[in-house]
PDB file of C-alpha atoms in Angstrom:
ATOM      1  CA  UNK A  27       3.155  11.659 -15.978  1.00  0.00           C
ATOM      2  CA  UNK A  28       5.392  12.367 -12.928  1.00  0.00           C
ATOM      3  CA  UNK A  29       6.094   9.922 -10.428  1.00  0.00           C
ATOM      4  CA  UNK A  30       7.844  10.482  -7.174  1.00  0.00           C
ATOM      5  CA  UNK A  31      10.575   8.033  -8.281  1.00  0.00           C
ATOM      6  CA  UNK A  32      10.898   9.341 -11.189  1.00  0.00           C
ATOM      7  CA  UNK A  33      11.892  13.400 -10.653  1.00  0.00           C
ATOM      8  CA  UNK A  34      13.632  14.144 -13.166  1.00  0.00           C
ATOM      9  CA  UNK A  35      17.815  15.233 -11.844  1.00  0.00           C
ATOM     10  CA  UNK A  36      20.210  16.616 -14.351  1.00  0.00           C
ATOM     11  CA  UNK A  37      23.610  17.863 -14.281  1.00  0.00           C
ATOM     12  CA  UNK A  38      23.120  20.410 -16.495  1.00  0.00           C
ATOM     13  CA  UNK A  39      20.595  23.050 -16.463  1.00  0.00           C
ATOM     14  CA  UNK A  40      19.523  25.129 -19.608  1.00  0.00           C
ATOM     15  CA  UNK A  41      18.553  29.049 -19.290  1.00  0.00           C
ATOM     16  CA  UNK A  42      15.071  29.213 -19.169  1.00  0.00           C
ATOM     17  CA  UNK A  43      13.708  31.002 -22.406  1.00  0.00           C
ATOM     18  CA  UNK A  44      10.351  32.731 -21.482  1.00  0.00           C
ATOM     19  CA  UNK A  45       9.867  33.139 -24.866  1.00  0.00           C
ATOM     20  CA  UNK A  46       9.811  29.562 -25.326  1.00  0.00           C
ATOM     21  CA  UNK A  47       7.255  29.093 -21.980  1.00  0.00           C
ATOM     22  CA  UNK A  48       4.980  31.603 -23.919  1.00  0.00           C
ATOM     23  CA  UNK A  49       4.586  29.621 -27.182  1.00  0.00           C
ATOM     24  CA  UNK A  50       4.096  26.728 -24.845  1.00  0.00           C
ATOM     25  CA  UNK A  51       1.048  28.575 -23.191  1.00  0.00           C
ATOM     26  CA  UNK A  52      -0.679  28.400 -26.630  1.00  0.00           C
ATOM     27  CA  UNK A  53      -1.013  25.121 -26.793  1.00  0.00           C
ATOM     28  CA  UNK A  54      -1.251  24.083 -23.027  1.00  0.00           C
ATOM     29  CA  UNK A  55      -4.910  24.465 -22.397  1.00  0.00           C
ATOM     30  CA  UNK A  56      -6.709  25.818 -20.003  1.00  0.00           C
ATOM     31  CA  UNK A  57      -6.418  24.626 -15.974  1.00  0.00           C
ATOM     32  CA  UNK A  58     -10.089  24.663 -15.202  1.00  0.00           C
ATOM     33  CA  UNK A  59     -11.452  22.836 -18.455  1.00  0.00           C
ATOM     34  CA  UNK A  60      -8.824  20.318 -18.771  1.00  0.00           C
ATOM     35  CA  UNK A  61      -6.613  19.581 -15.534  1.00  0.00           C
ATOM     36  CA  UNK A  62      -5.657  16.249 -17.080  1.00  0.00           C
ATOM     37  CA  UNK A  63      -4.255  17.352 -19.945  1.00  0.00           C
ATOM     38  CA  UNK A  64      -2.629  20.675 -18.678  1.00  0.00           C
ATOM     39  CA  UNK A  65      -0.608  18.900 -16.366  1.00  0.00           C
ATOM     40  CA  UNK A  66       0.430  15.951 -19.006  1.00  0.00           C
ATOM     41  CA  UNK A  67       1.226  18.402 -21.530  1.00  0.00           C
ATOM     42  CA  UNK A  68       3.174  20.904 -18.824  1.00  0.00           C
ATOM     43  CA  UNK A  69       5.106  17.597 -17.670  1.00  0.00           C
ATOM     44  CA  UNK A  70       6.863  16.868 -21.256  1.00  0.00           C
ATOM     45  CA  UNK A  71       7.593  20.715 -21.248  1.00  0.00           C
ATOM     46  CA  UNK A  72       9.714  20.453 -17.915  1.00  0.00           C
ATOM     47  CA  UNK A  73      10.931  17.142 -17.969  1.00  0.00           C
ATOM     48  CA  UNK A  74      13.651  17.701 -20.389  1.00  0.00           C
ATOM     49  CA  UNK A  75      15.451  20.022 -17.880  1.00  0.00           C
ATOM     50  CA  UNK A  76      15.708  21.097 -14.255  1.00  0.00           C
ATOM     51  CA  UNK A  77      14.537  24.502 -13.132  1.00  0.00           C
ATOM     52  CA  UNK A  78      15.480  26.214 -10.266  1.00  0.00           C
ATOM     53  CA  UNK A  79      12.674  27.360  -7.681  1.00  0.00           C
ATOM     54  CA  UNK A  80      13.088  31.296  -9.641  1.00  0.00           C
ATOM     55  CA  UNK A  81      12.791  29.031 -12.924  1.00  0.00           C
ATOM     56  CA  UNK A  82       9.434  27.183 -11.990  1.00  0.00           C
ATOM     57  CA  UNK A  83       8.142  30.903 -10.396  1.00  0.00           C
ATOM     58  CA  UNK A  84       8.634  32.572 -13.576  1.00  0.00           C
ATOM     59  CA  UNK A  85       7.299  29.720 -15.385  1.00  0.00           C
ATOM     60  CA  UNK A  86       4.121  29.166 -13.561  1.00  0.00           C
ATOM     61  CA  UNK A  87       3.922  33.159 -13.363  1.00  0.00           C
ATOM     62  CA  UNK A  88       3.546  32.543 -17.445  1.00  0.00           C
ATOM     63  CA  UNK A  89       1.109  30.067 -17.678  1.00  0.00           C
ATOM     64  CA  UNK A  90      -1.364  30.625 -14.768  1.00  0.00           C
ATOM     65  CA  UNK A  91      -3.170  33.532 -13.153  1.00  0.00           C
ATOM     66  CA  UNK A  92      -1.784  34.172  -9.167  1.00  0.00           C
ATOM     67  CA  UNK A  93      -5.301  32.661  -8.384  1.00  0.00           C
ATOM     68  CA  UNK A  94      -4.472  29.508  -9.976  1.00  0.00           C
ATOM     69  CA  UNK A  95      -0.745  29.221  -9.050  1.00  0.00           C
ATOM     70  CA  UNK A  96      -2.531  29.200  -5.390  1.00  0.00           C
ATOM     71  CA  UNK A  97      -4.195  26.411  -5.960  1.00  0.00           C
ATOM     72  CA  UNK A  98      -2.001  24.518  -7.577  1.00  0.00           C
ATOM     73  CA  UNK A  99       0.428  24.710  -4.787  1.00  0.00           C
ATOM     74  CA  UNK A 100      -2.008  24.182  -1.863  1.00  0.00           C
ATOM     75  CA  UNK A 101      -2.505  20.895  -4.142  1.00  0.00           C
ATOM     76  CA  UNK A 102       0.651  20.088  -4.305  1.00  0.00           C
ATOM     77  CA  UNK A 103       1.612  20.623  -0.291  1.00  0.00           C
ATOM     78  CA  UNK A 104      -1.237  18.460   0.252  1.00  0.00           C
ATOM     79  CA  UNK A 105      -0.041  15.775  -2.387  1.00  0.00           C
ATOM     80  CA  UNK A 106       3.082  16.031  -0.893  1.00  0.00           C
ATOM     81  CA  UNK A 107       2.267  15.346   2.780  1.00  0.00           C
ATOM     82  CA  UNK A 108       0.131  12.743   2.327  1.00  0.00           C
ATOM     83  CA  UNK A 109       2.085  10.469  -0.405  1.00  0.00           C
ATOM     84  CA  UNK A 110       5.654  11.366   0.693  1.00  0.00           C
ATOM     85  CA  UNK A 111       7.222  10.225   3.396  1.00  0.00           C
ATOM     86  CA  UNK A 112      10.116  12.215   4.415  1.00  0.00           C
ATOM     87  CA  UNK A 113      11.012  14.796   7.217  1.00  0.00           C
ATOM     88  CA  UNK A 114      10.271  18.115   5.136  1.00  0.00           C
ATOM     89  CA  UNK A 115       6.651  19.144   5.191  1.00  0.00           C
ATOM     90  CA  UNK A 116       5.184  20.103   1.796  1.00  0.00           C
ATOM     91  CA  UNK A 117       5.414  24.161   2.834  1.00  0.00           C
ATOM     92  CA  UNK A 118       9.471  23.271   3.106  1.00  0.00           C
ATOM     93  CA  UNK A 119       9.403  21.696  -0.570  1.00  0.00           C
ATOM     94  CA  UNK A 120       7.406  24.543  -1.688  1.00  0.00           C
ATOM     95  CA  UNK A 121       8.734  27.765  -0.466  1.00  0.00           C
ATOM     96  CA  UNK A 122       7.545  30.971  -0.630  1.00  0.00           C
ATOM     97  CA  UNK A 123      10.659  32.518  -0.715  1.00  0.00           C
ATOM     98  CA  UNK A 124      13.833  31.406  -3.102  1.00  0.00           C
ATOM     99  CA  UNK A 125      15.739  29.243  -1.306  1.00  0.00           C
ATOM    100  CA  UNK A 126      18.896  29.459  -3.542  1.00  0.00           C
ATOM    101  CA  UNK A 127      19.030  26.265  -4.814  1.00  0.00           C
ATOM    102  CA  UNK A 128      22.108  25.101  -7.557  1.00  0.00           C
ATOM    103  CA  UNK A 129      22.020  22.327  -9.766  1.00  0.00           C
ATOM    104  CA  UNK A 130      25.492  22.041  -8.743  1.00  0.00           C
ATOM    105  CA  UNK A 131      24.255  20.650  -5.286  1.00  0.00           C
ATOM    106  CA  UNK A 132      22.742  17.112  -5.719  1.00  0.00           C
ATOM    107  CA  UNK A 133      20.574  18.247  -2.781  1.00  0.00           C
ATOM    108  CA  UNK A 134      18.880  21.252  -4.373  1.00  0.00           C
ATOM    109  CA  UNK A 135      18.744  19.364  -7.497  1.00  0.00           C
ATOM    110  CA  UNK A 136      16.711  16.637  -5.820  1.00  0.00           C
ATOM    111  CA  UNK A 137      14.681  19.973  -4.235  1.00  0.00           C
ATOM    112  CA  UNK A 138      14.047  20.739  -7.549  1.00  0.00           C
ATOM    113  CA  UNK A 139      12.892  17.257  -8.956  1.00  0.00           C
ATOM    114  CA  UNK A 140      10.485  17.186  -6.176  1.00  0.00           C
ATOM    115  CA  UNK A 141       8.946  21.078  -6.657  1.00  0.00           C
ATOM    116  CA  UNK A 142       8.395  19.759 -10.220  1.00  0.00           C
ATOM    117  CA  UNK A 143       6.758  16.413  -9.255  1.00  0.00           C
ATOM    118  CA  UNK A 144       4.281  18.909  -6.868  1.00  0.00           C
ATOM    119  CA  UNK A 145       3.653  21.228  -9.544  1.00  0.00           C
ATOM    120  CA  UNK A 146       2.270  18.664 -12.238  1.00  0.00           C
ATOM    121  CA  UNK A 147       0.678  16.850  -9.190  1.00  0.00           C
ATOM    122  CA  UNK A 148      -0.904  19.617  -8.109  1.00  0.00           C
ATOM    123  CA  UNK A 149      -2.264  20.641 -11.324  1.00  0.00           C
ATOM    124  CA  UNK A 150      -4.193  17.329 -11.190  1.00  0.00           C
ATOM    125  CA  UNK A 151      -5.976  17.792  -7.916  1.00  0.00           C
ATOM    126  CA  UNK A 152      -6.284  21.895  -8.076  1.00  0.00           C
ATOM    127  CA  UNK A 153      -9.411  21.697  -9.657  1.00  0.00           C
ATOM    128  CA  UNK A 154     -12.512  20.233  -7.775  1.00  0.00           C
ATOM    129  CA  UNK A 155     -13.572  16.930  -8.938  1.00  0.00           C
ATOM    130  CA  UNK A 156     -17.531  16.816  -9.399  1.00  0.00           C
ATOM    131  CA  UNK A 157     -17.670  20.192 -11.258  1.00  0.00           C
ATOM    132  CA  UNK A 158     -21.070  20.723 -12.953  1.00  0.00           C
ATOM    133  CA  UNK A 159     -22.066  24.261 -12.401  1.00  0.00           C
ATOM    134  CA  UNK A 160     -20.706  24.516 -16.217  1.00  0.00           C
ATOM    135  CA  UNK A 161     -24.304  21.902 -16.868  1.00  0.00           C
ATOM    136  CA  UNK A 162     -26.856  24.513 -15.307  1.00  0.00           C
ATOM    137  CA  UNK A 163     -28.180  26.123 -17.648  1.00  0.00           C
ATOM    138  CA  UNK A 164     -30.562  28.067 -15.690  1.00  0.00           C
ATOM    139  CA  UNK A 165     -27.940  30.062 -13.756  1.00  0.00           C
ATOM    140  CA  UNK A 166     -27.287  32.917 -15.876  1.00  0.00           C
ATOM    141  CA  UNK A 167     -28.128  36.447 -15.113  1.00  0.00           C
ATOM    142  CA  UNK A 168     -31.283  38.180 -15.839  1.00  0.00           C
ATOM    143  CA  UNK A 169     -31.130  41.074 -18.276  1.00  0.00           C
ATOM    144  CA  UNK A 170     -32.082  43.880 -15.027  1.00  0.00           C
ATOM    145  CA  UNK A 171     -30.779  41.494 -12.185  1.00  0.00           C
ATOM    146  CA  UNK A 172     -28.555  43.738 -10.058  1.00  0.00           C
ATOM    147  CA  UNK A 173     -24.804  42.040  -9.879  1.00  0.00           C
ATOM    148  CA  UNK A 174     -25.047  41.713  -6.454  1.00  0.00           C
ATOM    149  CA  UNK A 175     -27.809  39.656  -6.208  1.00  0.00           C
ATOM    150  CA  UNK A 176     -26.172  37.722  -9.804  1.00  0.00           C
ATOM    151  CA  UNK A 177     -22.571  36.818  -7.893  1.00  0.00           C
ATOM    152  CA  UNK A 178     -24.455  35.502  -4.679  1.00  0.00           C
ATOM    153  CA  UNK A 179     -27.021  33.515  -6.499  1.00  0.00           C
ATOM    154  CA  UNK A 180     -24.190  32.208  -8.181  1.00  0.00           C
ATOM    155  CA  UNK A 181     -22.036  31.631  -5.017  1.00  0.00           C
ATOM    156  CA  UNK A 182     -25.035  29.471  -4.146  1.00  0.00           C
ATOM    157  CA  UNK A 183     -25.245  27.829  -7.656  1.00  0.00           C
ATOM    158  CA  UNK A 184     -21.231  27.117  -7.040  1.00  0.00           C
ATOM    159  CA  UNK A 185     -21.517  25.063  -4.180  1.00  0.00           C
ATOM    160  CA  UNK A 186     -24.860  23.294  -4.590  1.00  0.00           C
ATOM    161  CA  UNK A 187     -23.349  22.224  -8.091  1.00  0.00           C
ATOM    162  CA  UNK A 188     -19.679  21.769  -7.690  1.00  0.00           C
ATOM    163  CA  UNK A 189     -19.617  21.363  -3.824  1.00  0.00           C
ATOM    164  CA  UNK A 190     -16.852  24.244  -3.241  1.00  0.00           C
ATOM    165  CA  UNK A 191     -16.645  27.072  -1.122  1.00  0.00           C
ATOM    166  CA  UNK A 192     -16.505  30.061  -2.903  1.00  0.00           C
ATOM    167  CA  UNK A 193     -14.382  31.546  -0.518  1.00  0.00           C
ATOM    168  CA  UNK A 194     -11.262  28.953  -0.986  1.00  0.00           C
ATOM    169  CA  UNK A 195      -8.596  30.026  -3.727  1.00  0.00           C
ATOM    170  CA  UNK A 196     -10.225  27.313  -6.279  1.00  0.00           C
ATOM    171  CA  UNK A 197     -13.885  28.579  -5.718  1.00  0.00           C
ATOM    172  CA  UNK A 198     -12.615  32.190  -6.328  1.00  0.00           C
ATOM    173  CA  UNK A 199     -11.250  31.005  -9.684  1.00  0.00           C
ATOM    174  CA  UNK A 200     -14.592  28.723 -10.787  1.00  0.00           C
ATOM    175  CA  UNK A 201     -16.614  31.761  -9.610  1.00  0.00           C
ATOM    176  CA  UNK A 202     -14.715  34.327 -11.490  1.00  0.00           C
ATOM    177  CA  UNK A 203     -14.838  32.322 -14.941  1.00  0.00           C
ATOM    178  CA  UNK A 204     -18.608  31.928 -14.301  1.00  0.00           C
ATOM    179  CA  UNK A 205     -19.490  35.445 -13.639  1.00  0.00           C
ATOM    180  CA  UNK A 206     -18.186  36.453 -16.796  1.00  0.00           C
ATOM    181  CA  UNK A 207     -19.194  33.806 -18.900  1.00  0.00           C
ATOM    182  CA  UNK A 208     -23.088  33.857 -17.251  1.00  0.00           C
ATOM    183  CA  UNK A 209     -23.211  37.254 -17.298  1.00  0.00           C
ATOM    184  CA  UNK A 210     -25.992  39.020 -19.165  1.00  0.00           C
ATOM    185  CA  UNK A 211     -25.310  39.312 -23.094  1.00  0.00           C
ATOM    186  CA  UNK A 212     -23.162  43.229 -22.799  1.00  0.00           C
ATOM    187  CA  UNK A 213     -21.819  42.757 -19.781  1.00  0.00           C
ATOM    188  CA  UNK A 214     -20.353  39.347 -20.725  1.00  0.00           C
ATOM    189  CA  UNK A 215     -18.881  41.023 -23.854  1.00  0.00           C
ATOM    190  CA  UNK A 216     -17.727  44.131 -22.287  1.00  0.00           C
ATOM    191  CA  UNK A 217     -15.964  41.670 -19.581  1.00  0.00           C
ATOM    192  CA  UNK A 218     -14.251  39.138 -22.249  1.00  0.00           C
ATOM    193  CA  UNK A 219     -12.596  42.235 -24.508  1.00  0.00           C
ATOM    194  CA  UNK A 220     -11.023  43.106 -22.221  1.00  0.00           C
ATOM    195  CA  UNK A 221      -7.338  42.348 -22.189  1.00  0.00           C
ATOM    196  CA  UNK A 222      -5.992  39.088 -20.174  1.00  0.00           C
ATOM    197  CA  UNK A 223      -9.143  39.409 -18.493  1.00  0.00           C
ATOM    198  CA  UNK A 224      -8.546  36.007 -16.502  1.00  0.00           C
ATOM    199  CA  UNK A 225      -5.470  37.170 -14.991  1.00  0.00           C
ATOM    200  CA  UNK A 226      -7.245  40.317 -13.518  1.00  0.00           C
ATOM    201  CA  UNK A 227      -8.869  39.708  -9.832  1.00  0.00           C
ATOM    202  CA  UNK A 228     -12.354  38.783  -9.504  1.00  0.00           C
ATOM    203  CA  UNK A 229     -13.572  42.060  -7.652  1.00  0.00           C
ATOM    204  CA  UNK A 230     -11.587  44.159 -10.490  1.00  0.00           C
ATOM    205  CA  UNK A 231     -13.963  42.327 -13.185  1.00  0.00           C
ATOM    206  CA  UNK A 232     -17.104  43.317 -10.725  1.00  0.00           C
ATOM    207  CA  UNK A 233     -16.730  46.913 -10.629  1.00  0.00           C
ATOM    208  CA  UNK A 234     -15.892  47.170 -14.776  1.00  0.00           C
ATOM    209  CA  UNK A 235     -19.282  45.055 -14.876  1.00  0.00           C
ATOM    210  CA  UNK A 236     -20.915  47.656 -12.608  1.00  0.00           C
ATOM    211  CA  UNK A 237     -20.363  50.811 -14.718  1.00  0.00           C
ATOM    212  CA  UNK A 238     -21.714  49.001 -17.777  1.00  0.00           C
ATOM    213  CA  UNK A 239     -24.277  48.182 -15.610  1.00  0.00           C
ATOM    214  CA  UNK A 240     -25.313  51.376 -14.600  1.00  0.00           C
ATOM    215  CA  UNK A 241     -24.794  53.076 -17.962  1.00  0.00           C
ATOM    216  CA  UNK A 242     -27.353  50.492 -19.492  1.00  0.00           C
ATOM    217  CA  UNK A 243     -29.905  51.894 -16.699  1.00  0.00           C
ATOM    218  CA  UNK A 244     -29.082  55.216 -16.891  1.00  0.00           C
ATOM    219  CA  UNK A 245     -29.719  54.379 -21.111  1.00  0.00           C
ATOM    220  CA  UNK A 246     -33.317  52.806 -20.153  1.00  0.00           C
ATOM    221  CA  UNK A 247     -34.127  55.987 -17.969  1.00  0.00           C
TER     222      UNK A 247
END
């Protein structure tokens, strides 16, 4: 697992090979059932090399949805300023932007070590800890319950269960993957054919459940 003294910092750096990240993706699990072993198995992928910050971008552009690449690096700032002592804050280790790093540079190749160590560290604290709403049974929704009144009874479910705020980037994720797997029996099917259907936002999911919502009532009419 990564340690902060133990980043890894090459001399060489291999082209990334997205087809490579994609196989990878396969076999890497999913974030929200298994944070633990996401982030071990992700670790042995990277270590071998160093990325650049475009590198880790398109990476975790591959493997996660943008709602979980936002938690994982609000994790991994937070990680960051509270374990590492240094002068750069963990917004400066993590840019938004590409800061040009080289591998050439033993600075930006320490830069890099460290975005990696965030990333896997990250990964380990992006999902709440305490996360049962998966162990209520009862919060599903009813065959003619409208989806509004669904999504905020499960909003409520969400933070009675798992103690999150729905509004943050990891309840928006939890809340997501629950709507569509609670979702009444069509709905929930309709939902899950559709393609990459955890990559697309949660409000985009709500209004293709709404029109097979209202054709089954305009079908009962």
């Amino acid at each position: 697992m990564a340690d902060p003294e133990q980043r890894p910092i090459g001399d060489v750096s291999v082209p990334l090979n997205t087809g490579d990240v994609r196989e990878f993706k396969k076999e890497m699990g999913r974030l929200l059932e298994d944070p633990l072993g996401v982030a071990e198995r992700l670790d042995q992928f990277l270590r071998p090399n160093i990325y650049t910050w475009v590198e880790l971008q398109s990476i975790l552009g591959i493997l996660f949805t943008m709602e979980e690449r936002e938690m994982i690096r609000h994790s991994g700032m937070r990680v960051w300023d509270r374990e590492c002592q240094g002068p750069d804050q963990g917004d400066q280790k993590w840019p938004m932007q590409d800061p040009g790093w080289n591998n050439q540079n033993e600075r930006h190749r320490q830069n890099m070590g460290d975005l990696w160590w965030m990333i896997i560290r990250g990964i380990l604290e992006a999902v709440p800890k305490g996360q049962n709403i998966g162990k209520a049974p009862s919060e599903h929704q009813g065959k003619d319950e409208p989806l509004a009144d669904w999504l905020e009874r499960l909003r409520k479910a969400l933070q009675l269960y798992s103690g999150v705020d729905p509004d943050t980037a990891a309840g928006q994720v939890l809340l997501k993957t629950q709507c569509v797997a609670k979702s009444w029996g069509h709905i929930k099917r309709k939902l899950e054919k559709g393609e990459n259907w955890q990559d697309r936002g949660l409000q985009e999911l709500l209004r293709e459940a709404q029109k097979v919502y209202v054709r089954s009532d305009e079908e009962r009419q």
